[in-house]
Every structure is written in C-alpha cells, then in structure tokens.
Amino acid sequence: MKYDIIVIGSGPGGYIAAVRASQLGKKVAIIEKYATLGGTCLNVGCIPSKALLDSSHHYYDAVHHFEEHGISVENPTFDFQKMIDRKAKVVEQTTGGVKFLMDKNNVDVYEGLGSFEDATHVKVSKNDGTSEVIEGTNIIIATGSKPSTLPFINIDKERIITSTEALKLKEVPKHLIVIGGGVIGLELGSVYKRLGADVSVVEYAPTITPTMDKDVSKELTKVLKKQGVKFNVSHGVTAVERKGDEVVVTATNKKGEEVTFTGDYCLVAVGRRAYTDGLGLENAGVKVTERGQVDVNDHLQTNVSNIYAIGDVVRGAMLAHKAEEEGVVVAEYLAGEKPHIDYNLIPGIIYTWPEVAAVGKTEQELKDAKVDYKAGKFSMRALGRSRASGDIDGFVKVLADKNTDEVLGVHMVGARVADLIMEMAVAMEFRASAEDIARICHGHPTYSEAVKEAAKAAWDGKPLNA
C-alpha cells in the first residue's frame, strides 16, 4: 500500500499530524505499536496523571478545606482502587476519541512496530508475528520519549519505579522518595502526599524546577513545603538499593556529606529520553544527535529530504502541545502552506496545586542576554476571587522591555494559572505591551485580574489593588 504520508507514532504529535494532513487532502497512514492510540501523553502521562491529581485534590480539600466552607465531612476516606479505575476510564475514553478521529479523517491505522526498510518503505511488525511493508512519499517520525534513569539505578518497576508504574500502584506509599524535582516528580509526589504518603524530593540542582524562573521555584517550594512535601536540593544521588519492601537512596549533600533516605517506594523522575528503539533509522540514513534525538532543520526535516520528525524525539521541550504544533507545521508544510511556530511562546505548566505556568523568557535569561527589562508582580492573595475560594498562594510576574514595554516573559503560580497563561501567550504572539494588557478590562472577580495588575505593575509600577 502506498501513502502520501506515513506517521510513525500516535501520540499528540503523531495523531494531530495525521489529522491535519488528511484535512489537507493527503492519503495518510499511522503506525502504533501499542493496542491503544494516544502515545505516552494519553496512556501513561498527561491524561492519567491529571485524573489522579484531580481525584487526590478533591480528597485533600475534603480533609483540609471543607470545614472552613461550612461543609462537615466526618473522617473522610478514599478508595484508592476506585481512583485508579476512574483514571483508567478517563484514559479509555480519551484514547477512544483518537481512534474516532482516525476513522473520521480516513486515516489508516496499523498496529505494530514501525521500522524503516529504506527511506520510503516502513515495515510494520505485528504482535501476532506477521508483518507487512507500506510505502510513503513522506514519513513523519513521532515516536516520542521514555523515562530516563541514572546508570546505577535498576528500575524493577515494583519498588523502584518510573512515572508509568507510579500511575498504577496498588497502594498508597508510606514514604515515597522522588528523585528529581521537575514537573513529573512534583505532580506525582503531590498525588501521593495528598493521599497520606510522606514524600521526600531529592534534587541535584540548588532549586526545584531548575529551568523555570527563580521566583516560581521559590514560591512553589514554599507552598509545597506547607503541604508537607520535604525537599532535599543540592543532593546528588549515588546509589538506589532495594532491600525487601524497602528502598534506600544514598546521596551526597552540598557539604559533601553522605546522607540516606529510606522509603517503601522510589520514583525516578530525572527526565525523559528520545525513543528511537527498533526504528531502524540507519536503514533510511537518518542522522541522530549526540543526545540520541533525531536531527532536524527549522522545517523539522531530517537529513533525508522526505523524512521529518516531531515532538519528544527531536530537540526542544518535551511537551504534548509542542508536539501537536510541530505535527500541524509539518503537515501544512508538506501541503505547500507556510506555517510557523514560535518556540519562545510555548507555555510550560505544572499541575500541582497551586498550579505553575510560564511563557517567554525568565528573569535570569533576560539578565544573561543583557536585555534592559522591567518587572511587575502581583500577589494572588490581593484578589477578591482568591480570598473567596481560599486559593491565596502565588503571584503573577510580568517581564517587559524597559524601552518598548513589549512583554517578554510571564510567570505565574496560583489557582487555574494553567489556563490563565494562554492570555499572555496570545498577547505575546501579537507583541503586546504591558500597557496593552493593563488597559484591557478583565472580569471581576476573577483570577485573571492578577494578570492585568501585574501588567500594570510592569508598565508604570502602580498596580491598583496593591
């Protein structure tokens, strides 16, 4: 069978690329080695983790916050298996939605491992041992990523686990040790902390979320500590050993002293790696980088002219929405259109509570680039909406060019900032100034008023409610 475009991998990047290509009149096939579509994000990443975050948040509120709202719940309990079952149902509905989209857009789905025979032929090795070869004028690699580990750690998937196993535990840990203070570790750590586990985060860098704005890291550390999460920054892990039902993590602190942490589970959340195992890139002559990522140019084209790559398997942030945008860009480019993507304006989000969201440059990046900037900051606790809901932690910070007032970066910690950040992403796409944002009427009472106030603070240094 011959296709205009073959997509290898059905995660957010792959399936969106397939949909868009079909919309533009291309004959498309998609290859997925697992029984369900949707890739990491829908099956063992974004979607199931948000389901558990929401379930655990409801329980946490029942224990800690219902009383202040006049709601009496005596000795709230939870059924952990029901939470896991609900998560599975959400995943099933979402992955089923992708299958519906493939059918609706006439995309042929092949279940099996896709590997290159050459630059235009892909072999699909099926689970029943059979295989077939399909031909594509253009091929898009969208095989995503897998959890990384450290060379000396043996992931047994029982007590020493990755995010995949953390989403389907049979019990709530008594003491969960999390190696890595990034997005995955903090989100899953939050789930189990809310459900009663002791959670200890061990991070090599001097702060958690080391790539984010320093004010964000500081605020998030403060609020998660208040919730009971223990942080051990500037700790380099040197050994992880399982002893029966216990896990012992050995690390060196910033003083050079050896310290140990003992728990019943250890979540290794030290990042993710591009996944190209079994892809047969060498058969097509596709180059990879030193980090094992597929090497692409500004059009996401590999060194082999008819082969493209998108998402976690290429350079850049490993985010589902980044992969989606790249999928659209490649599909449109192959259809003769002239799409664009601004990597500076891809938002980063952490779904703890309060949430964290950012877009554009951090303050440190502006300092390093010697950009003359100004900053405006507004506390969430100054908002009527925040006081009404009890979500008073956090802030919005707007960074703007000191000379032109153009917004260069926005950093938020607070309730629903995962949604609020998009106002600023849109504004920055159109190169709005801080004054532009400050002069737009925002509904009252809303969390979004913090954005307006922070923009005004950046523009003229005079927020109205602080």
Tab-separated table of C-alpha atoms in Angstrom:
chain	number	residue	atom	x	y	z
A	1	MET	CA	0.000	0.000	0.000
A	2	LYS	CA	1.281	3.475	-0.900
A	3	TYR	CA	0.555	6.666	1.062
A	4	ASP	CA	1.329	10.330	0.708
A	5	ILE	CA	2.320	10.441	4.374
A	6	ILE	CA	3.116	7.732	6.908
A	7	VAL	CA	3.223	8.770	10.558
A	8	ILE	CA	5.131	6.518	12.966
A	9	GLY	CA	3.686	7.019	16.451
A	10	SER	CA	0.192	8.070	17.540
A	11	GLY	CA	0.908	10.422	20.437
A	12	PRO	CA	-0.339	14.028	20.404
A	13	GLY	CA	2.207	14.964	17.738
A	14	GLY	CA	1.613	11.958	15.518
A	15	TYR	CA	-2.164	11.768	15.558
A	16	ILE	CA	-2.549	15.532	15.115
A	17	ALA	CA	-0.132	15.427	12.161
A	18	ALA	CA	-2.221	12.636	10.641
A	19	VAL	CA	-5.500	14.517	11.138
A	20	ARG	CA	-4.145	17.762	9.678
A	21	ALA	CA	-2.543	16.026	6.701
A	22	SER	CA	-5.815	14.251	5.941
A	23	GLN	CA	-7.733	17.528	6.223
A	24	LEU	CA	-5.381	18.917	3.574
A	25	GLY	CA	-6.159	16.116	1.149
A	26	LYS	CA	-3.322	13.696	1.806
A	27	LYS	CA	-3.652	9.919	1.947
A	28	VAL	CA	-2.356	9.070	5.405
A	29	ALA	CA	-1.403	6.025	7.462
A	30	ILE	CA	-0.407	5.963	11.121
A	31	ILE	CA	1.560	3.194	12.825
A	32	GLU	CA	1.265	2.494	16.561
A	33	LYS	CA	2.967	-0.401	18.324
A	34	TYR	CA	0.583	-0.424	21.299
A	35	ALA	CA	-3.028	-1.596	21.285
A	36	THR	CA	-4.347	1.890	22.063
A	37	LEU	CA	-3.641	5.162	20.302
A	38	GLY	CA	-2.522	8.358	22.018
A	39	GLY	CA	1.080	7.651	22.987
A	40	THR	CA	2.622	8.457	26.359
A	41	CYS	CA	0.501	11.555	26.971
A	42	LEU	CA	-2.897	9.910	26.764
A	43	ASN	CA	-1.968	6.483	28.131
A	44	VAL	CA	0.724	6.924	30.793
A	45	GLY	CA	1.388	10.660	31.027
A	46	CYS	CA	-0.611	13.884	30.888
A	47	ILE	CA	-4.137	12.500	30.995
A	48	PRO	CA	-3.897	9.781	33.688
A	49	SER	CA	-1.739	11.997	35.912
A	50	LYS	CA	-4.318	14.808	35.718
A	51	ALA	CA	-7.075	12.335	36.576
A	52	LEU	CA	-5.231	11.284	39.735
A	53	LEU	CA	-4.288	14.869	40.544
A	54	ASP	CA	-7.959	15.868	40.407
A	55	SER	CA	-9.131	12.889	42.479
A	56	SER	CA	-6.493	13.453	45.142
A	57	HIS	CA	-7.224	17.189	45.164
A	58	HIS	CA	-10.895	16.532	45.949
A	59	TYR	CA	-9.897	14.299	48.858
A	60	TYR	CA	-7.335	16.800	50.147
A	61	ASP	CA	-9.942	19.568	50.110
A	62	ALA	CA	-12.423	17.351	51.983
A	63	VAL	CA	-9.825	16.774	54.703
A	64	HIS	CA	-8.341	20.248	54.914
A	65	HIS	CA	-10.705	22.848	53.446
A	66	PHE	CA	-14.367	21.767	53.502
A	67	GLU	CA	-14.770	22.720	57.159
A	68	GLU	CA	-13.878	26.371	56.521
A	69	HIS	CA	-16.626	26.461	53.869
A	70	GLY	CA	-19.160	25.170	56.385
A	71	ILE	CA	-19.203	21.660	54.956
A	72	SER	CA	-18.963	18.899	57.531
A	73	VAL	CA	-17.431	15.617	56.438
A	74	GLU	CA	-16.540	13.347	59.328
A	75	ASN	CA	-13.401	11.288	58.822
A	76	PRO	CA	-13.254	11.431	55.023
A	77	THR	CA	-11.868	8.277	53.433
A	78	PHE	CA	-10.902	7.304	49.896
A	79	ASP	CA	-10.944	4.169	47.796
A	80	PHE	CA	-7.590	4.194	46.018
A	81	GLN	CA	-8.574	1.435	43.614
A	82	LYS	CA	-11.619	3.468	42.581
A	83	MET	CA	-9.327	6.391	41.805
A	84	ILE	CA	-7.151	4.124	39.674
A	85	ASP	CA	-10.238	2.693	37.954
A	86	ARG	CA	-11.579	6.189	37.239
A	87	LYS	CA	-8.206	7.160	35.804
A	88	ALA	CA	-8.313	4.093	33.539
A	89	LYS	CA	-11.796	5.046	32.349
A	90	VAL	CA	-10.678	8.586	31.512
A	91	VAL	CA	-7.742	7.152	29.554
A	92	GLU	CA	-10.032	4.722	27.723
A	93	GLN	CA	-12.429	7.499	26.726
A	94	THR	CA	-9.610	9.744	25.562
A	95	THR	CA	-7.750	7.131	23.539
A	96	GLY	CA	-11.077	6.023	22.067
A	97	GLY	CA	-11.539	9.605	20.943
A	98	VAL	CA	-8.301	9.416	18.967
A	99	LYS	CA	-9.476	6.217	17.254
A	100	PHE	CA	-12.696	8.054	16.348
A	101	LEU	CA	-10.649	10.891	14.834
A	102	MET	CA	-8.638	8.443	12.735
A	103	ASP	CA	-11.841	6.887	11.378
A	104	LYS	CA	-13.481	10.262	10.821
A	105	ASN	CA	-10.475	11.537	8.851
A	106	ASN	CA	-9.949	8.316	6.857
A	107	VAL	CA	-6.504	7.660	8.344
A	108	ASP	CA	-5.453	4.019	8.035
A	109	VAL	CA	-4.215	2.659	11.380
A	110	TYR	CA	-1.574	-0.068	11.519
A	111	GLU	CA	-0.926	-1.769	14.856
A	112	GLY	CA	2.657	-2.921	15.241
A	113	LEU	CA	6.251	-1.739	15.474
A	114	GLY	CA	7.170	0.549	12.591
A	115	SER	CA	10.738	0.335	11.316
A	116	PHE	CA	12.430	1.723	8.217
A	117	GLU	CA	13.315	-0.666	5.413
A	118	ASP	CA	14.654	2.299	3.465
A	119	ALA	CA	13.762	5.978	3.084
A	120	THR	CA	10.284	5.318	1.651
A	121	HIS	CA	9.309	1.874	2.964
A	122	VAL	CA	8.251	1.085	6.513
A	123	LYS	CA	7.854	-2.423	7.873
A	124	VAL	CA	5.028	-2.966	10.367
A	125	SER	CA	5.858	-5.878	12.685
A	126	LYS	CA	2.627	-7.001	14.297
A	127	ASN	CA	2.105	-8.597	17.677
A	128	ASP	CA	0.949	-11.878	16.092
A	129	GLY	CA	4.350	-12.326	14.462
A	130	THR	CA	3.287	-11.280	10.965
A	131	SER	CA	4.487	-8.167	9.167
A	132	GLU	CA	3.793	-6.040	6.126
A	133	VAL	CA	5.585	-3.233	4.334
A	134	ILE	CA	3.905	0.031	3.359
A	135	GLU	CA	5.295	2.829	1.220
A	136	GLY	CA	5.192	6.554	1.911
A	137	THR	CA	6.182	9.522	-0.216
A	138	ASN	CA	6.867	11.347	3.047
A	139	ILE	CA	7.324	9.894	6.514
A	140	ILE	CA	6.921	11.628	9.873
A	141	ILE	CA	8.712	10.187	12.903
A	142	ALA	CA	6.664	10.814	16.058
A	143	THR	CA	7.880	8.067	18.369
A	144	GLY	CA	8.127	10.236	21.485
A	145	SER	CA	10.143	9.542	24.605
A	146	LYS	CA	10.604	7.141	27.506
A	147	PRO	CA	11.568	7.840	31.135
A	148	SER	CA	15.284	8.338	31.728
A	149	THR	CA	17.187	6.835	34.605
A	150	LEU	CA	20.664	7.014	36.105
A	151	PRO	CA	23.224	4.386	35.065
A	152	PHE	CA	23.492	2.816	38.530
A	153	ILE	CA	19.739	2.552	39.157
A	154	ASN	CA	17.954	-0.727	38.498
A	155	ILE	CA	14.294	0.111	37.752
A	156	ASP	CA	12.481	-3.011	38.956
A	157	LYS	CA	9.020	-1.488	38.251
A	158	GLU	CA	7.832	-2.694	41.665
A	159	ARG	CA	9.506	-0.578	44.339
A	160	ILE	CA	11.926	1.409	42.191
A	161	ILE	CA	9.598	2.876	39.607
A	162	THR	CA	9.115	5.388	36.809
A	163	SER	CA	6.095	7.598	36.204
A	164	THR	CA	4.456	4.764	34.262
A	165	GLU	CA	4.319	2.487	37.324
A	166	ALA	CA	3.510	5.401	39.670
A	167	LEU	CA	0.201	5.812	37.829
A	168	LYS	CA	-0.943	2.265	38.594
A	169	LEU	CA	0.263	1.389	42.084
A	170	LYS	CA	-1.877	-0.977	44.138
A	171	GLU	CA	-1.404	1.044	47.315
A	172	VAL	CA	-0.509	4.497	48.537
A	173	PRO	CA	3.160	4.513	49.570
A	174	LYS	CA	4.022	5.115	53.219
A	175	HIS	CA	7.127	7.049	52.198
A	176	LEU	CA	7.688	7.917	48.554
A	177	ILE	CA	11.192	9.091	47.686
A	178	VAL	CA	11.177	11.129	44.497
A	179	ILE	CA	14.460	11.543	42.637
A	180	GLY	CA	14.052	14.725	40.597
A	181	GLY	CA	12.318	17.987	41.438
A	182	GLY	CA	10.901	18.642	37.987
A	183	VAL	CA	7.369	18.530	36.605
A	184	ILE	CA	6.787	14.761	36.767
A	185	GLY	CA	8.246	14.292	40.232
A	186	LEU	CA	6.307	17.198	41.735
A	187	GLU	CA	2.986	16.251	40.161
A	188	LEU	CA	3.105	12.594	41.165
A	189	GLY	CA	4.614	13.483	44.521
A	190	SER	CA	1.628	15.786	45.072
A	191	VAL	CA	-0.830	12.993	44.275
A	192	TYR	CA	0.559	10.691	46.943
A	193	LYS	CA	1.235	13.409	49.508
A	194	ARG	CA	-2.444	14.395	49.373
A	195	LEU	CA	-3.406	10.768	49.941
A	196	GLY	CA	-1.296	10.484	53.077
A	197	ALA	CA	2.175	9.429	51.962
A	198	ASP	CA	5.338	11.016	53.278
A	199	VAL	CA	7.088	12.474	50.233
A	200	SER	CA	10.788	13.346	50.058
A	201	VAL	CA	12.103	15.027	46.906
A	202	VAL	CA	15.827	14.638	46.190
A	203	GLU	CA	17.069	17.126	43.581
A	204	TYR	CA	20.597	17.594	42.233
A	205	ALA	CA	20.153	21.286	41.385
A	206	PRO	CA	20.055	24.031	44.041
A	207	THR	CA	16.309	24.526	43.436
A	208	ILE	CA	13.328	22.511	42.283
A	209	THR	CA	12.066	23.256	38.743
A	210	PRO	CA	15.595	24.489	37.912
A	211	THR	CA	14.742	25.615	34.364
A	212	MET	CA	11.912	27.895	35.489
A	213	ASP	CA	12.042	31.455	36.824
A	214	LYS	CA	13.696	31.590	40.253
A	215	ASP	CA	10.696	33.326	41.840
A	216	VAL	CA	8.498	30.455	40.667
A	217	SER	CA	10.820	27.834	42.156
A	218	LYS	CA	10.965	29.729	45.449
A	219	GLU	CA	7.180	30.134	45.718
A	220	LEU	CA	6.421	26.548	44.712
A	221	THR	CA	8.921	25.250	47.255
A	222	LYS	CA	7.246	27.335	49.954
A	223	VAL	CA	3.680	26.194	49.226
A	224	LEU	CA	4.548	22.515	48.752
A	225	LYS	CA	6.552	22.550	51.993
A	226	LYS	CA	3.430	23.944	53.666
A	227	GLN	CA	1.559	20.925	52.296
A	228	GLY	CA	4.166	18.642	53.861
A	229	VAL	CA	6.496	17.756	50.979
A	230	LYS	CA	10.132	17.547	52.113
A	231	PHE	CA	12.801	18.932	49.781
A	232	ASN	CA	16.456	17.982	49.641
A	233	VAL	CA	18.107	20.179	46.999
A	234	SER	CA	21.781	20.172	46.016
A	235	HIS	CA	21.775	16.418	46.661
A	236	GLY	CA	23.470	14.136	44.150
A	237	VAL	CA	22.115	10.592	44.271
A	238	THR	CA	24.887	7.977	44.252
A	239	ALA	CA	23.009	4.730	44.901
A	240	VAL	CA	19.499	3.268	44.984
A	241	GLU	CA	19.116	-0.159	46.556
A	242	ARG	CA	16.088	-2.308	47.223
A	243	LYS	CA	16.058	-4.276	50.438
A	244	GLY	CA	12.890	-6.350	50.522
A	245	ASP	CA	9.985	-3.932	50.686
A	246	GLU	CA	12.269	-1.000	51.418
A	247	VAL	CA	14.285	1.244	49.127
A	248	VAL	CA	17.395	3.028	50.353
A	249	VAL	CA	18.577	6.075	48.427
A	250	THR	CA	22.090	7.326	49.094
A	251	ALA	CA	23.055	10.870	48.164
A	252	THR	CA	25.780	13.444	48.730
A	253	ASN	CA	24.665	16.845	50.009
A	254	LYS	CA	26.239	20.213	49.167
A	255	LYS	CA	28.651	19.856	52.091
A	256	GLY	CA	29.961	16.612	50.631
A	257	GLU	CA	28.338	14.536	53.353
A	258	GLU	CA	26.683	11.200	52.592
A	259	VAL	CA	23.005	11.005	53.545
A	260	THR	CA	20.452	8.232	53.146
A	261	PHE	CA	16.688	8.180	52.632
A	262	THR	CA	14.618	5.075	53.308
A	263	GLY	CA	11.135	4.560	51.896
A	264	ASP	CA	8.876	1.840	50.563
A	265	TYR	CA	8.826	3.257	47.004
A	266	CYS	CA	11.270	5.332	44.963
A	267	LEU	CA	10.066	7.274	41.923
A	268	VAL	CA	12.864	8.010	39.467
A	269	ALA	CA	11.835	11.228	37.714
A	270	VAL	CA	15.078	12.525	36.238
A	271	GLY	CA	13.676	13.385	32.817
A	272	ARG	CA	12.933	11.569	29.594
A	273	ARG	CA	14.917	10.405	26.568
A	274	ALA	CA	14.063	10.376	22.879
A	275	TYR	CA	12.683	6.957	21.917
A	276	THR	CA	14.016	5.526	18.661
A	277	ASP	CA	14.471	1.881	19.701
A	278	GLY	CA	13.691	-0.509	16.856
A	279	LEU	CA	13.004	2.310	14.415
A	280	GLY	CA	15.812	1.312	12.044
A	281	LEU	CA	16.924	4.885	11.360
A	282	GLU	CA	20.192	3.599	9.964
A	283	ASN	CA	18.306	1.806	7.162
A	284	ALA	CA	16.983	5.142	5.945
A	285	GLY	CA	20.205	7.048	6.623
A	286	VAL	CA	18.605	9.368	9.189
A	287	LYS	CA	21.077	11.134	11.471
A	288	VAL	CA	20.709	11.442	15.230
A	289	THR	CA	22.348	13.921	17.608
A	290	GLU	CA	24.784	13.157	20.429
A	291	ARG	CA	21.768	13.054	22.762
A	292	GLY	CA	20.062	10.398	20.651
A	293	GLN	CA	17.464	12.782	19.229
A	294	VAL	CA	16.538	12.792	15.554
A	295	ASP	CA	18.404	15.688	13.948
A	296	VAL	CA	16.102	18.144	12.138
A	297	ASN	CA	16.280	21.569	10.489
A	298	ASP	CA	13.934	24.532	11.009
A	299	HIS	CA	11.232	22.762	8.961
A	300	LEU	CA	11.571	19.636	11.149
A	301	GLN	CA	13.085	17.877	8.152
A	302	THR	CA	15.813	15.298	8.716
A	303	ASN	CA	18.924	14.961	6.554
A	304	VAL	CA	16.812	12.618	4.376
A	305	SER	CA	14.606	15.062	2.466
A	306	ASN	CA	11.316	13.121	2.591
A	307	ILE	CA	11.572	12.186	6.297
A	308	TYR	CA	10.500	14.547	9.092
A	309	ALA	CA	10.433	14.233	12.876
A	310	ILE	CA	8.397	15.947	15.589
A	311	GLY	CA	7.764	16.011	19.333
A	312	ASP	CA	9.855	14.456	22.081
A	313	VAL	CA	12.069	12.633	19.606
A	314	VAL	CA	13.576	15.945	18.411
A	315	ARG	CA	15.172	18.893	20.215
A	316	GLY	CA	13.224	21.224	22.485
A	317	ALA	CA	10.853	20.931	25.401
A	318	MET	CA	9.178	17.549	25.798
A	319	LEU	CA	5.600	18.825	25.872
A	320	ALA	CA	2.484	17.375	24.269
A	321	HIS	CA	1.326	20.770	22.996
A	322	LYS	CA	4.733	21.441	21.433
A	323	ALA	CA	4.447	18.094	19.607
A	324	GLU	CA	0.952	18.981	18.403
A	325	GLU	CA	2.103	22.294	16.953
A	326	GLU	CA	5.004	20.596	15.202
A	327	GLY	CA	2.637	17.985	13.774
A	328	VAL	CA	0.467	20.725	12.284
A	329	VAL	CA	3.516	22.585	10.948
A	330	VAL	CA	4.888	19.529	9.119
A	331	ALA	CA	1.501	18.524	7.697
A	332	GLU	CA	0.899	22.040	6.384
A	333	TYR	CA	4.437	22.387	5.062
A	334	LEU	CA	4.042	19.147	3.093
A	335	ALA	CA	0.779	20.501	1.685
A	336	GLY	CA	2.570	23.564	0.328
A	337	GLU	CA	1.484	26.004	3.006
A	338	LYS	CA	3.743	28.330	5.006
A	339	PRO	CA	3.123	27.616	8.712
A	340	HIS	CA	5.244	28.878	11.588
A	341	ILE	CA	5.937	28.007	15.196
A	342	ASP	CA	7.449	30.313	17.824
A	343	TYR	CA	9.252	28.107	20.330
A	344	ASN	CA	9.650	31.031	22.713
A	345	LEU	CA	5.880	31.139	23.132
A	346	ILE	CA	5.232	27.514	24.057
A	347	PRO	CA	3.885	27.609	27.617
A	348	GLY	CA	5.255	25.392	30.359
A	349	ILE	CA	2.807	24.172	33.017
A	350	ILE	CA	2.981	22.200	36.264
A	351	TYR	CA	-0.333	20.825	37.560
A	352	THR	CA	0.412	20.905	41.258
A	353	TRP	CA	-1.932	22.997	43.418
A	354	PRO	CA	-1.400	25.837	43.160
A	355	GLU	CA	-0.566	25.425	39.502
A	356	VAL	CA	2.501	26.859	37.808
A	357	ALA	CA	2.616	28.326	34.314
A	358	ALA	CA	5.129	30.310	32.304
A	359	VAL	CA	5.721	31.610	28.801
A	360	GLY	CA	8.601	33.530	27.269
A	361	LYS	CA	11.861	34.446	28.964
A	362	THR	CA	12.773	34.041	32.621
A	363	GLU	CA	14.306	36.942	34.503
A	364	GLN	CA	17.672	35.165	34.543
A	365	GLU	CA	17.577	34.647	30.771
A	366	LEU	CA	16.973	38.362	30.250
A	367	LYS	CA	19.850	39.203	32.595
A	368	ASP	CA	22.157	36.777	30.812
A	369	ALA	CA	21.194	38.280	27.436
A	370	LYS	CA	21.771	41.787	28.871
A	371	VAL	CA	18.248	42.862	27.961
A	372	ASP	CA	17.099	46.074	29.646
A	373	TYR	CA	13.851	44.949	31.264
A	374	LYS	CA	11.356	45.851	33.965
A	375	ALA	CA	9.281	43.543	36.156
A	376	GLY	CA	5.801	43.811	37.612
A	377	LYS	CA	4.490	41.392	40.229
A	378	PHE	CA	1.079	40.943	41.818
A	379	SER	CA	0.153	38.623	44.678
A	380	MET	CA	-2.818	36.302	44.335
A	381	ARG	CA	-3.823	36.980	47.958
A	382	ALA	CA	-4.714	40.558	46.951
A	383	LEU	CA	-7.550	39.273	44.715
A	384	GLY	CA	-11.135	39.084	45.929
A	385	ARG	CA	-11.628	35.922	43.863
A	386	SER	CA	-8.675	34.237	45.539
A	387	ARG	CA	-9.906	35.101	49.010
A	388	ALA	CA	-13.397	33.861	48.121
A	389	SER	CA	-12.075	30.455	47.050
A	390	GLY	CA	-9.301	30.281	49.640
A	391	ASP	CA	-6.609	29.978	46.962
A	392	ILE	CA	-4.373	32.813	48.118
A	393	ASP	CA	-0.927	31.361	47.366
A	394	GLY	CA	1.065	32.531	44.381
A	395	PHE	CA	1.600	35.514	42.130
A	396	VAL	CA	1.775	36.718	38.547
A	397	LYS	CA	5.017	38.277	37.300
A	398	VAL	CA	5.242	40.153	34.003
A	399	LEU	CA	8.606	40.979	32.426
A	400	ALA	CA	8.637	43.705	29.784
A	401	ASP	CA	11.220	45.522	27.689
A	402	LYS	CA	12.220	48.691	29.550
A	403	ASN	CA	12.331	50.750	26.369
A	404	THR	CA	9.432	49.421	24.278
A	405	ASP	CA	7.201	47.931	27.023
A	406	GLU	CA	6.808	44.734	24.956
A	407	VAL	CA	6.017	41.732	27.161
A	408	LEU	CA	8.970	39.335	27.140
A	409	GLY	CA	8.023	36.771	29.756
A	410	VAL	CA	5.231	35.890	32.175
A	411	HIS	CA	5.476	33.608	35.211
A	412	MET	CA	2.569	32.505	37.375
A	413	VAL	CA	1.873	30.442	40.463
A	414	GLY	CA	-1.752	30.176	41.545
A	415	ALA	CA	-5.218	28.763	41.027
A	416	ARG	CA	-6.023	27.974	37.380
A	417	VAL	CA	-2.880	29.611	36.006
A	418	ALA	CA	-2.597	26.675	33.574
A	419	ASP	CA	-5.496	28.347	31.770
A	420	LEU	CA	-4.607	31.968	32.562
A	421	ILE	CA	-1.204	31.710	30.871
A	422	MET	CA	-2.801	31.495	27.439
A	423	GLU	CA	-3.998	35.100	27.634
A	424	MET	CA	-0.360	36.142	27.744
A	425	ALA	CA	0.775	33.654	25.105
A	426	VAL	CA	-1.769	35.179	22.709
A	427	ALA	CA	-0.764	38.709	23.713
A	428	MET	CA	2.916	37.965	23.186
A	429	GLU	CA	2.231	36.349	19.808
A	430	PHE	CA	0.928	39.755	18.729
A	431	ARG	CA	3.804	41.541	20.530
A	432	ALA	CA	1.576	43.281	23.025
A	433	SER	CA	2.943	45.769	25.538
A	434	ALA	CA	2.385	45.606	29.282
A	435	GLU	CA	0.225	48.706	28.901
A	436	ASP	CA	-1.943	46.888	26.326
A	437	ILE	CA	-2.711	44.165	28.871
A	438	ALA	CA	-3.210	46.644	31.704
A	439	ARG	CA	-5.772	48.610	29.696
A	440	ILE	CA	-7.909	45.583	28.803
A	441	CYS	CA	-10.971	45.253	31.047
A	442	HIS	CA	-10.828	41.980	32.991
A	443	GLY	CA	-13.910	40.473	34.611
A	444	HIS	CA	-14.352	40.904	38.362
A	445	PRO	CA	-13.952	38.902	40.478
A	446	THR	CA	-11.630	36.593	38.550
A	447	TYR	CA	-8.156	35.173	38.944
A	448	SER	CA	-7.295	36.855	35.639
A	449	GLU	CA	-7.283	40.237	37.340
A	450	ALA	CA	-3.848	39.312	38.689
A	451	VAL	CA	-2.587	39.320	35.094
A	452	LYS	CA	-3.939	42.814	34.494
A	453	GLU	CA	-2.486	44.070	37.780
A	454	ALA	CA	0.945	42.533	37.182
A	455	ALA	CA	0.992	44.037	33.689
A	456	LYS	CA	0.169	47.447	35.153
A	457	ALA	CA	2.928	46.987	37.725
A	458	ALA	CA	5.380	46.279	34.885
A	459	TRP	CA	4.094	49.182	32.776
A	460	ASP	CA	4.016	52.053	35.294
A	461	GLY	CA	4.832	50.467	38.655
A	462	LYS	CA	1.384	51.280	40.042
A	463	PRO	CA	-0.983	48.295	40.387
A	464	LEU	CA	-4.427	49.387	41.562
A	465	ASN	CA	-5.100	46.784	44.244
A	466	ALA	CA	-1.716	46.545	45.954
